[in-house]
Short mmCIF file of N, CA and C in Angstrom, two decimals:
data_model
loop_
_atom_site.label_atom_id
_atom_site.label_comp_id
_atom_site.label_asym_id
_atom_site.label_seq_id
_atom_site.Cartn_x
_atom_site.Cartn_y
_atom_site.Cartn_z
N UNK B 1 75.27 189.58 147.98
CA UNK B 1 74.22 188.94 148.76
C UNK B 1 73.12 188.50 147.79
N UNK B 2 72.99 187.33 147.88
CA UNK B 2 71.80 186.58 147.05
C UNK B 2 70.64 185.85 147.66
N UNK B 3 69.53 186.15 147.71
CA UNK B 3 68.49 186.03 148.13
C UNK B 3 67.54 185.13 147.38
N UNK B 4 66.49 183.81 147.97
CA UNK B 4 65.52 183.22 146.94
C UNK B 4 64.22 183.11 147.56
N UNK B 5 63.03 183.68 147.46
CA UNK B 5 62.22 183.66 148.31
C UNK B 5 61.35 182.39 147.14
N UNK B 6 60.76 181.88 148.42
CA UNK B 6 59.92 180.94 147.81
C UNK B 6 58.85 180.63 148.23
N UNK B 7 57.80 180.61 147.29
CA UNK B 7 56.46 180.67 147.43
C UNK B 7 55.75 179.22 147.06
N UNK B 8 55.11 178.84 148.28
CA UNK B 8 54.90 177.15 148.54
C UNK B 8 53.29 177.17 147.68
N UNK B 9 52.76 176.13 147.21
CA UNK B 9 51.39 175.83 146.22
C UNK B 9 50.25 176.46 147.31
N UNK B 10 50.19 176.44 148.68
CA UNK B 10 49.32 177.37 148.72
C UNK B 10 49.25 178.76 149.02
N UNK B 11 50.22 179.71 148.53
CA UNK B 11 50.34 180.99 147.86
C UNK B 11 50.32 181.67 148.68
N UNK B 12 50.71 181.03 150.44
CA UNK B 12 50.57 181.83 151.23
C UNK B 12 51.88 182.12 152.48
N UNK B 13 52.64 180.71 151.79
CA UNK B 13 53.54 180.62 152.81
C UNK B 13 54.75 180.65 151.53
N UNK B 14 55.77 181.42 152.79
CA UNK B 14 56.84 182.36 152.19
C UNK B 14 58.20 181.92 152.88
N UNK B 15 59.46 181.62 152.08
CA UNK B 15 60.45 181.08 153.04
C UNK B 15 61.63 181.70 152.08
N UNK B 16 62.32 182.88 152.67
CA UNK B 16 64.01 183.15 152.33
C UNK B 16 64.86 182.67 152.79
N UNK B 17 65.40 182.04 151.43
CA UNK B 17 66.82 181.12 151.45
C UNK B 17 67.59 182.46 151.15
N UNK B 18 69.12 182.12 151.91
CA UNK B 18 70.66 182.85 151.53
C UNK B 18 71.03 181.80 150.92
N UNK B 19 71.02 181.97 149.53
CA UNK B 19 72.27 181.58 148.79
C UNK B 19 73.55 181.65 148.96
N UNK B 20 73.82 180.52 148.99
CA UNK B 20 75.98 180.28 149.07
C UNK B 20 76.34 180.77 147.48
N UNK B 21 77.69 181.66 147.77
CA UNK B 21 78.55 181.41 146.56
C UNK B 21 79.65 181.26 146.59
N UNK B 22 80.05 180.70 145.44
CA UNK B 22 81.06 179.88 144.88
C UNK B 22 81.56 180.75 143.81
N UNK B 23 82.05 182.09 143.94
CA UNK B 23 82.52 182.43 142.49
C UNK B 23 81.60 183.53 142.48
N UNK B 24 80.91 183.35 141.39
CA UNK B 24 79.60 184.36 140.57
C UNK B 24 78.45 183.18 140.75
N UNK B 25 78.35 181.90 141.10
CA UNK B 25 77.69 181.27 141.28
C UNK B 25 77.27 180.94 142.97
N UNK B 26 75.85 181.17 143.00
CA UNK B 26 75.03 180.42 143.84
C UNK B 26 73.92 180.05 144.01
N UNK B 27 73.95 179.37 145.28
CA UNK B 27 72.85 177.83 144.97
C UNK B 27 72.70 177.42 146.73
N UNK B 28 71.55 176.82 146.90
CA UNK B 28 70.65 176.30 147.82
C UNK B 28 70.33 175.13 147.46
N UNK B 29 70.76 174.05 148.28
CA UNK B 29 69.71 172.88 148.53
C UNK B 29 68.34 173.08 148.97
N UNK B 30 67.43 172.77 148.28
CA UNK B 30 66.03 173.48 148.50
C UNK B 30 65.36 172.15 149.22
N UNK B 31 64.77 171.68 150.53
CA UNK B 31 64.32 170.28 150.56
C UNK B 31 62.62 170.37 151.18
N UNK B 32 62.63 170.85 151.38
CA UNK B 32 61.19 171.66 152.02
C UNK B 32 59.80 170.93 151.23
N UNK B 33 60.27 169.86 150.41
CA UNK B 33 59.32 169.56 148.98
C UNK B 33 58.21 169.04 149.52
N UNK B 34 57.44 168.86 150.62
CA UNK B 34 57.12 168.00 150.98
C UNK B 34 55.17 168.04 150.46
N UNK B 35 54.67 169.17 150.11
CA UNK B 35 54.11 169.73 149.91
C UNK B 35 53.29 169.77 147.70
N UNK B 36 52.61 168.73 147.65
CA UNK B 36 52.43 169.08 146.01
C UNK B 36 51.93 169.98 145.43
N UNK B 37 52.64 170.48 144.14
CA UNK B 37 51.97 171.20 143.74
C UNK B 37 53.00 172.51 142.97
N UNK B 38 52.61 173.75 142.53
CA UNK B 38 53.26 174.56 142.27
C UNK B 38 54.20 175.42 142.93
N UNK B 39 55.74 176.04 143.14
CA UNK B 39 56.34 176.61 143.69
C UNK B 39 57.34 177.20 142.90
N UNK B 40 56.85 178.93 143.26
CA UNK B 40 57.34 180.03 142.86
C UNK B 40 58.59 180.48 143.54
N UNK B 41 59.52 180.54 142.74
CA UNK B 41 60.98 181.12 143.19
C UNK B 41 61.10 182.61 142.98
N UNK B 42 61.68 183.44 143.50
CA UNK B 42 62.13 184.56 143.03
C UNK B 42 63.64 185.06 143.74
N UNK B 43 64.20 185.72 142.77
CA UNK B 43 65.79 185.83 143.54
C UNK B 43 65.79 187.24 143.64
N UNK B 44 66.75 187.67 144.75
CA UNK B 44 66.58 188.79 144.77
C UNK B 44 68.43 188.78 145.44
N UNK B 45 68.97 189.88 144.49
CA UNK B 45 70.53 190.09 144.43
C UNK B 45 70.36 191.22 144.22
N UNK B 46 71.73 191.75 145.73
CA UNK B 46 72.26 193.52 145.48
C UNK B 46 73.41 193.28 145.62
N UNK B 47 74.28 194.45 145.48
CA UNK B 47 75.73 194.13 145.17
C UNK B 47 76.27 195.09 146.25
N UNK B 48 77.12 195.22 146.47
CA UNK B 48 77.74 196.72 147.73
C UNK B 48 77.61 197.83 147.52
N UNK B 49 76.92 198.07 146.62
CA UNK B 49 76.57 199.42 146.52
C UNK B 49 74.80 199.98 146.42
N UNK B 50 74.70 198.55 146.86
CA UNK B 50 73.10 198.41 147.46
C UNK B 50 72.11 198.68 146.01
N UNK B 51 72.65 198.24 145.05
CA UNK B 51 71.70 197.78 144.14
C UNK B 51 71.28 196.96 143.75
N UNK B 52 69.74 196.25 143.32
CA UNK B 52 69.32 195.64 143.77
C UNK B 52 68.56 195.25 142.42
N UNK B 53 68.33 193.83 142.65
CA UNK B 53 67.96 193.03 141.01
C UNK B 53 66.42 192.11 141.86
N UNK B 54 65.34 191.93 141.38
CA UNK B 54 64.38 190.96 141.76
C UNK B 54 63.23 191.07 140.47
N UNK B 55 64.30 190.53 139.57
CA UNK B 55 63.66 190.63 138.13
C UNK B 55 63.73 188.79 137.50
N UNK B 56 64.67 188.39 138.31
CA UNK B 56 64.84 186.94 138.18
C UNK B 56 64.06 186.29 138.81
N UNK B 57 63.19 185.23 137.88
CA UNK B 57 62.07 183.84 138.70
C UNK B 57 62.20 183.19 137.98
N UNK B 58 61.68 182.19 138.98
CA UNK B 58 61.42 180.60 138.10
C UNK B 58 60.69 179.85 138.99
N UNK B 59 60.00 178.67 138.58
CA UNK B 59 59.26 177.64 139.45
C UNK B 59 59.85 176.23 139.21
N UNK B 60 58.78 175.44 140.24
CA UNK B 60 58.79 173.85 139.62
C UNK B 60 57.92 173.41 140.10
N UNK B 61 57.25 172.35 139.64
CA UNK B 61 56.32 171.61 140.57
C UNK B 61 56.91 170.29 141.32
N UNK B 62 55.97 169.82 142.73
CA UNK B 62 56.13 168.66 142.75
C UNK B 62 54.54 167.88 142.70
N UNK B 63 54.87 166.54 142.21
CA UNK B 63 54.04 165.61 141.98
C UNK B 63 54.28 164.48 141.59
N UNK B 64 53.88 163.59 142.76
CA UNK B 64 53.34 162.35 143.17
C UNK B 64 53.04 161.41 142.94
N UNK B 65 51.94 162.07 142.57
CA UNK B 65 50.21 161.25 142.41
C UNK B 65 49.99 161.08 140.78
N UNK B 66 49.76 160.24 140.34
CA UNK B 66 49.18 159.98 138.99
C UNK B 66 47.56 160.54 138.51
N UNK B 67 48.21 160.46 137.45
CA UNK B 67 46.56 161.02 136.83
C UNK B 67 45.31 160.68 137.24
N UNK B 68 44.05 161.26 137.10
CA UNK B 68 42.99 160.63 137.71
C UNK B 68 42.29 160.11 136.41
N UNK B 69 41.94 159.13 136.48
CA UNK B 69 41.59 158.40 134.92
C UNK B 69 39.76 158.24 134.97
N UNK B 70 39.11 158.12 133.90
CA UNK B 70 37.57 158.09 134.27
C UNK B 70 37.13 157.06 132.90
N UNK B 71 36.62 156.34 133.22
CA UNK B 71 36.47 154.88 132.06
C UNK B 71 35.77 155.47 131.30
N UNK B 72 35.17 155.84 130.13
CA UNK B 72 33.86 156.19 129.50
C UNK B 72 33.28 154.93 128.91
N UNK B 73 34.23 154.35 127.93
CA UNK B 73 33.74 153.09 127.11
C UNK B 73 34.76 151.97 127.45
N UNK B 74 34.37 150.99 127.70
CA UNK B 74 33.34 149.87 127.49
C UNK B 74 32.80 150.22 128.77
N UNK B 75 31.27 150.59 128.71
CA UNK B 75 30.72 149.63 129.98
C UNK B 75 31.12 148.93 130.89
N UNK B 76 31.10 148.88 131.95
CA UNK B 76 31.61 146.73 132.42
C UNK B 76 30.30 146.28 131.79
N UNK B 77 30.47 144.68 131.75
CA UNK B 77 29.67 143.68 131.27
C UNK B 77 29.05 143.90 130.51
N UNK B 78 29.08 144.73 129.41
CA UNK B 78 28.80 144.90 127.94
C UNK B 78 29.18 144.13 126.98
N UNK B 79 27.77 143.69 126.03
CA UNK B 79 27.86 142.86 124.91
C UNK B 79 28.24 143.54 123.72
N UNK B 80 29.05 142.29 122.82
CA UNK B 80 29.22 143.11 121.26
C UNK B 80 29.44 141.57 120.46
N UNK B 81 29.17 142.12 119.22
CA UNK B 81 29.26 140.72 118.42
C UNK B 81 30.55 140.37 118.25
N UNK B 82 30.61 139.54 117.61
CA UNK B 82 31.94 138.67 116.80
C UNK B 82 32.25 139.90 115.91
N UNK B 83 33.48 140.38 115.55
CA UNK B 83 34.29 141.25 114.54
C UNK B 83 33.45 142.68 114.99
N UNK B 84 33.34 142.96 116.01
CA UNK B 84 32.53 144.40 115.93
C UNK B 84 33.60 145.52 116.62
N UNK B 85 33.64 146.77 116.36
CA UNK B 85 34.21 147.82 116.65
C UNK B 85 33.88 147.57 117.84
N UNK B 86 34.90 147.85 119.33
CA UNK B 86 34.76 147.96 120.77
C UNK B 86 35.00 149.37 120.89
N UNK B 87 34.70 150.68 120.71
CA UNK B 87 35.15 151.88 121.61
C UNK B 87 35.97 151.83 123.07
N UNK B 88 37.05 152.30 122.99
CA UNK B 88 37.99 151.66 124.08
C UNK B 88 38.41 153.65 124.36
N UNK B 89 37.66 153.61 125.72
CA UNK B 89 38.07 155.25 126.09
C UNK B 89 38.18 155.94 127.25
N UNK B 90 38.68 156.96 127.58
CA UNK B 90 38.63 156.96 129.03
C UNK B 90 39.63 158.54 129.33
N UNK B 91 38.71 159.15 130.17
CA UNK B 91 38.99 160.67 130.44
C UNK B 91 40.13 160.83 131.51
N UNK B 92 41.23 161.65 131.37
CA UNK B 92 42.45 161.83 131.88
C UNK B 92 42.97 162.69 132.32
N UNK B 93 43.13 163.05 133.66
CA UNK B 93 43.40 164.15 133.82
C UNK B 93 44.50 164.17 134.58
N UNK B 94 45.10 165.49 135.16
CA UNK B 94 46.47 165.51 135.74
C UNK B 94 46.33 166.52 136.43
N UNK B 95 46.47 166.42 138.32
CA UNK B 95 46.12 167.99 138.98
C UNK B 95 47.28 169.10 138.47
N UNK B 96 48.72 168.83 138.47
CA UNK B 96 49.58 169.77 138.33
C UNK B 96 50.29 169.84 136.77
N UNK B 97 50.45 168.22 136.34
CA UNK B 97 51.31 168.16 135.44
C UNK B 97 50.45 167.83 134.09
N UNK B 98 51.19 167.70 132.98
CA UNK B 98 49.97 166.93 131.91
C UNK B 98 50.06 165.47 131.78
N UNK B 99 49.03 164.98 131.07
CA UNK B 99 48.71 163.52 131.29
C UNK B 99 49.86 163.20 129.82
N UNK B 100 50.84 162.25 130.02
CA UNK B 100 51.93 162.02 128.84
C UNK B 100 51.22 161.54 127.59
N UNK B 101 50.42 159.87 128.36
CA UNK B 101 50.26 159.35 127.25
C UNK B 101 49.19 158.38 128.23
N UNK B 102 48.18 157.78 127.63
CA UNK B 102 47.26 156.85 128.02
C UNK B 102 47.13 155.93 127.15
N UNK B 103 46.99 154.67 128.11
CA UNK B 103 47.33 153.35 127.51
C UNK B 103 46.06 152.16 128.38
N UNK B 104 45.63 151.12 127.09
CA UNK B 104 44.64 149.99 127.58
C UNK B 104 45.28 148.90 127.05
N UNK B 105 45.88 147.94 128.00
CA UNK B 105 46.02 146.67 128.38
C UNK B 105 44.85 145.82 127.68
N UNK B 106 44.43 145.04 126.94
CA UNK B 106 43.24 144.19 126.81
C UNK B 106 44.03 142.44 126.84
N UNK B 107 43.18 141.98 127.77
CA UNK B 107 43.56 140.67 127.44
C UNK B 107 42.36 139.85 127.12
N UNK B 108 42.72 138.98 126.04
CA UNK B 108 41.41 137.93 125.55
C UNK B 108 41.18 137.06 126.14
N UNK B 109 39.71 136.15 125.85
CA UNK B 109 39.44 135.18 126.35
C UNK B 109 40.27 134.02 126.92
N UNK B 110 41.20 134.23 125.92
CA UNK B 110 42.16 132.81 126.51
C UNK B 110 42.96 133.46 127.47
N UNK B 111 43.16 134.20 128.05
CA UNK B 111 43.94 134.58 129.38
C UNK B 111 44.79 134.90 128.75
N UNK B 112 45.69 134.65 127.58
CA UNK B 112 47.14 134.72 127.16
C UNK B 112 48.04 136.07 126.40
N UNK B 113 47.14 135.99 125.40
CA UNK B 113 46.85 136.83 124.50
C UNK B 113 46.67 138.25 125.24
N UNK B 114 47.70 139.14 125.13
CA UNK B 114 47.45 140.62 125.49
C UNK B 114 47.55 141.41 124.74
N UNK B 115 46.77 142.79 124.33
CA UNK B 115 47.29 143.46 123.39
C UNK B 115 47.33 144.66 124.24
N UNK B 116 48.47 145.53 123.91
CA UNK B 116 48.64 147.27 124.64
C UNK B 116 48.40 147.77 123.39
N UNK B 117 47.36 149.24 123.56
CA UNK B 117 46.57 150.12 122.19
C UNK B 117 47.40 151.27 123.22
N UNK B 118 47.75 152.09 122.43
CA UNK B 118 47.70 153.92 122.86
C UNK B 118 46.99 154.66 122.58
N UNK B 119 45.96 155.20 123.21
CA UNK B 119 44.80 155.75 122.93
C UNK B 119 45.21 157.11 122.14
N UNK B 120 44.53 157.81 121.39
CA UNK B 120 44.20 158.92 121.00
C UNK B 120 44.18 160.37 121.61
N UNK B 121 44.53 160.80 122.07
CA UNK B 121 44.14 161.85 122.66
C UNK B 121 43.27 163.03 122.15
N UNK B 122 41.82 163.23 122.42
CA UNK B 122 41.33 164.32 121.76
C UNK B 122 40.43 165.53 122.77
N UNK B 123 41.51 166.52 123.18
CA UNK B 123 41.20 167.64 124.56
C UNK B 123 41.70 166.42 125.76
N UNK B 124 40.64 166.15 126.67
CA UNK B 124 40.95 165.27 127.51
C UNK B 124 40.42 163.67 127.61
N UNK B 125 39.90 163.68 126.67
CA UNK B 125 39.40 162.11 126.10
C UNK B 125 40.77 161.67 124.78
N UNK B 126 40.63 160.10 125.59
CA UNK B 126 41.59 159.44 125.04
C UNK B 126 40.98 157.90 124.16
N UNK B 127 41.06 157.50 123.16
CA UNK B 127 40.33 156.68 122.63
C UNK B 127 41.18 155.79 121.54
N UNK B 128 40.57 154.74 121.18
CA UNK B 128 40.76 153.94 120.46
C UNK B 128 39.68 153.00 119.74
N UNK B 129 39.76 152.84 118.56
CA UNK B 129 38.57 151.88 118.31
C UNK B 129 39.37 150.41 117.60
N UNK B 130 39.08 149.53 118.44
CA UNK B 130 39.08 148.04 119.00
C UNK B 130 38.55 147.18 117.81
N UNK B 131 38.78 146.88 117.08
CA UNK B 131 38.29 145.59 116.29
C UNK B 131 38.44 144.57 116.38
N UNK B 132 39.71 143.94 117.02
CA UNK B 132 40.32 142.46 117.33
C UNK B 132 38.99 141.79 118.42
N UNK B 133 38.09 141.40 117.56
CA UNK B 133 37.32 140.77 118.28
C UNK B 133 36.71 140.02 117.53
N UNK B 134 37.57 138.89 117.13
CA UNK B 134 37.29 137.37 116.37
C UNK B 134 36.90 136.53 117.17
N UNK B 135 37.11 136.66 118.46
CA UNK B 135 36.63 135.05 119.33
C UNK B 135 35.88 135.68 120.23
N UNK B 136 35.05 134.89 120.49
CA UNK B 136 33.89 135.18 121.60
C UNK B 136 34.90 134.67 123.19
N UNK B 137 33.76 135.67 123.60
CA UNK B 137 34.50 135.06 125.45
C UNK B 137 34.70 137.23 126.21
N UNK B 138 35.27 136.28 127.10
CA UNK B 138 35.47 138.02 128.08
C UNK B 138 36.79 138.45 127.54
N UNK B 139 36.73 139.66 127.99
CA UNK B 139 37.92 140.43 127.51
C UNK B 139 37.71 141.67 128.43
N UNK B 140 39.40 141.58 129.40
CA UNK B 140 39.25 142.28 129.92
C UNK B 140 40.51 143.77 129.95
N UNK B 141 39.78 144.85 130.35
CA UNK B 141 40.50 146.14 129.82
C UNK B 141 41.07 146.77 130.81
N UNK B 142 42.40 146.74 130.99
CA UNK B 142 42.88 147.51 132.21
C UNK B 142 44.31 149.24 131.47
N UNK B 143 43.51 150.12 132.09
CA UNK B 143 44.06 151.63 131.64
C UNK B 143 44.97 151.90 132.20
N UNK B 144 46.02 152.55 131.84
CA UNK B 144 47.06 153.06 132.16
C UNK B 144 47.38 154.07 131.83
N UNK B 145 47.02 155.02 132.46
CA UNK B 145 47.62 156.99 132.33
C UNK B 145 48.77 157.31 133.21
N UNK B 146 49.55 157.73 132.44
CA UNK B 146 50.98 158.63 133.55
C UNK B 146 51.06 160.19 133.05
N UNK B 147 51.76 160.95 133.75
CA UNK B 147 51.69 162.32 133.39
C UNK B 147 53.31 162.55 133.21
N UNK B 148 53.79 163.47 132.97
CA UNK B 148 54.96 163.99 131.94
C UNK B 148 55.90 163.71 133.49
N UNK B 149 55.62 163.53 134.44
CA UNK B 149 56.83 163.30 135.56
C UNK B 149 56.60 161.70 135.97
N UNK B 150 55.72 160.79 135.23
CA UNK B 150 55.91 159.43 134.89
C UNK B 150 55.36 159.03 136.51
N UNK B 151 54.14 159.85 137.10
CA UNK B 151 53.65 158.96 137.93
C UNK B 151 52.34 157.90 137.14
N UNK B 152 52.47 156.96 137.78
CA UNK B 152 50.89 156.05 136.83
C UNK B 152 49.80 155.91 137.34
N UNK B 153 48.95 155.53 137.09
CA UNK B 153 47.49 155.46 137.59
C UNK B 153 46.38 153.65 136.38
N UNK B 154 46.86 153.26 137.65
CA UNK B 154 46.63 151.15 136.56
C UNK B 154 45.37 150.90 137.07
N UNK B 155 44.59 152.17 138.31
CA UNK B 155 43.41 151.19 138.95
C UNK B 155 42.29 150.83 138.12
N UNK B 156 42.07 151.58 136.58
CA UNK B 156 41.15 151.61 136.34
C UNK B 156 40.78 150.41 135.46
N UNK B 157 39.50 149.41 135.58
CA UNK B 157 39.36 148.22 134.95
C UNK B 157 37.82 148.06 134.29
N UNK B 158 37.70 147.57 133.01
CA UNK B 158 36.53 147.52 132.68
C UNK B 158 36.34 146.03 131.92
N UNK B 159 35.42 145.82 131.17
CA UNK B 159 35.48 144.31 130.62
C UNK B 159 34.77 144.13 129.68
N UNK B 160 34.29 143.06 128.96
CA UNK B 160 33.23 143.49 127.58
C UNK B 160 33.27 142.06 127.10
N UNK B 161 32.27 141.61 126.69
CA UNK B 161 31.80 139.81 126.25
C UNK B 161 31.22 140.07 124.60
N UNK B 162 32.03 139.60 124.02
CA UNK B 162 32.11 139.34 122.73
C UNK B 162 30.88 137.63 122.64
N UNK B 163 29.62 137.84 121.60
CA UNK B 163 28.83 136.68 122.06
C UNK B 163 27.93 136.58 120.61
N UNK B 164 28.20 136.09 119.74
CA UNK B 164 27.14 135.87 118.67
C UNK B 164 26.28 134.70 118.48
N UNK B 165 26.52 133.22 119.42
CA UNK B 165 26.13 132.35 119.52
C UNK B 165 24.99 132.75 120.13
N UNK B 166 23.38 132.33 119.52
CA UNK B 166 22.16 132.27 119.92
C UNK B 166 22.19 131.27 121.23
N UNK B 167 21.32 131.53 121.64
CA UNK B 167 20.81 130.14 122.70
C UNK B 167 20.49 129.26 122.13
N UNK B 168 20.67 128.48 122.68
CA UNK B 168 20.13 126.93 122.60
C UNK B 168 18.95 126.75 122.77
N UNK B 169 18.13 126.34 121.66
CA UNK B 169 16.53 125.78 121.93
C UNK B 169 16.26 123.83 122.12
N UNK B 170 15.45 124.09 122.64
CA UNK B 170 15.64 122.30 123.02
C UNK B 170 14.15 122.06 122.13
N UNK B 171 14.14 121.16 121.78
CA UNK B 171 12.64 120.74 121.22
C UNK B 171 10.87 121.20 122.29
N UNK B 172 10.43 121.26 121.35
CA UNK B 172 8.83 121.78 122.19
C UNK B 172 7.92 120.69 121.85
N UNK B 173 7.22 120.40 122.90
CA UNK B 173 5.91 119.55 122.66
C UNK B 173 4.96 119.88 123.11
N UNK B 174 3.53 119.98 122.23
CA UNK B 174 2.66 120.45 123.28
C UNK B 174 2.11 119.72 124.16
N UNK B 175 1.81 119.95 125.05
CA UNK B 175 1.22 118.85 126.69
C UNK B 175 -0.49 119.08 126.06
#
């Protein structure tokens, strides 16, 4: 007799599966998933002579939902000169799983031109520092964080105007 009790992410609800066997092997279709988050297995096997094993566990998570991403740098509508370092960064987090890898999309002024950077990871800040900024015009930054079960998270958007051209002065006369 093989037994799997399972303990759902909020640590309160409890459900024993009977394991089928096949041999020395058994197993449960487990479908109950519906629920994110952490879930604790534990097995519990006695044999006919009523001894009894509940030394065996294991978990898994489920999850969904993509990382929650938080822009730090650029600003929106932030100025920088011609050839200047852009700080390109943005805080990442993951409720159950870890954040894999974080990524910024930039596309240049001419619409065409895209470049993908992989940020840095340092604790939970993720960064890059941006130099490709030879031409003036907008440039806009769209983030991309997924976590180790490859959900994504694309909402996050920021932008930044590259501008070294002075204004235009027109002649003065005094009246």
């Amino acid at each position: 007799n093989v037994q799997a009790n399972v303990t759902y992410p909020n640590n309160t609800t409890r459900e024993t599966l009977r394991l089928q066997g096949i041999g020395d092997i058994y197993n449960f279709s487990f479908g109950n998933t519906s629920t994110e988050g952490h879930y604790n297995v534990t097995f519990i096997a006695n044999d006919t002579g009523g001894n009894m094993n509940i030394s065996e566990k294991t978990n898994f998570t489920v999850d969904s939902t993509g990382p929650t991403t938080r822009i730090t740098s650029p600003l929106a509508n932030n100025f920088t000169l011609v050839n200047s370092v852009v700080n390109i960064s943005a805080n990442a987090t993951d409720l159950f799983l870890n954040v894999d890898v974080v990524l910024a999309n930039i596309t240049y002024p001419d619409n065409t031109t895209k470049e993908q950077l992989r940020l840095v990871r340092v604790g939970n800040m993720y960064n890059f520092s941006f130099g490709n900024t030879s031409s003036e015009g907008h440039y806009n930054v769209t983030f991309i964080a997924n976590d180790t079960a490859g959900n994504m998270n694309t909402t996050e958007k920021t932008n930044f105007t590259v501008d070294s051209t002075g204004p235009a002065v027109a002649s003065f006369a005094p009246l």
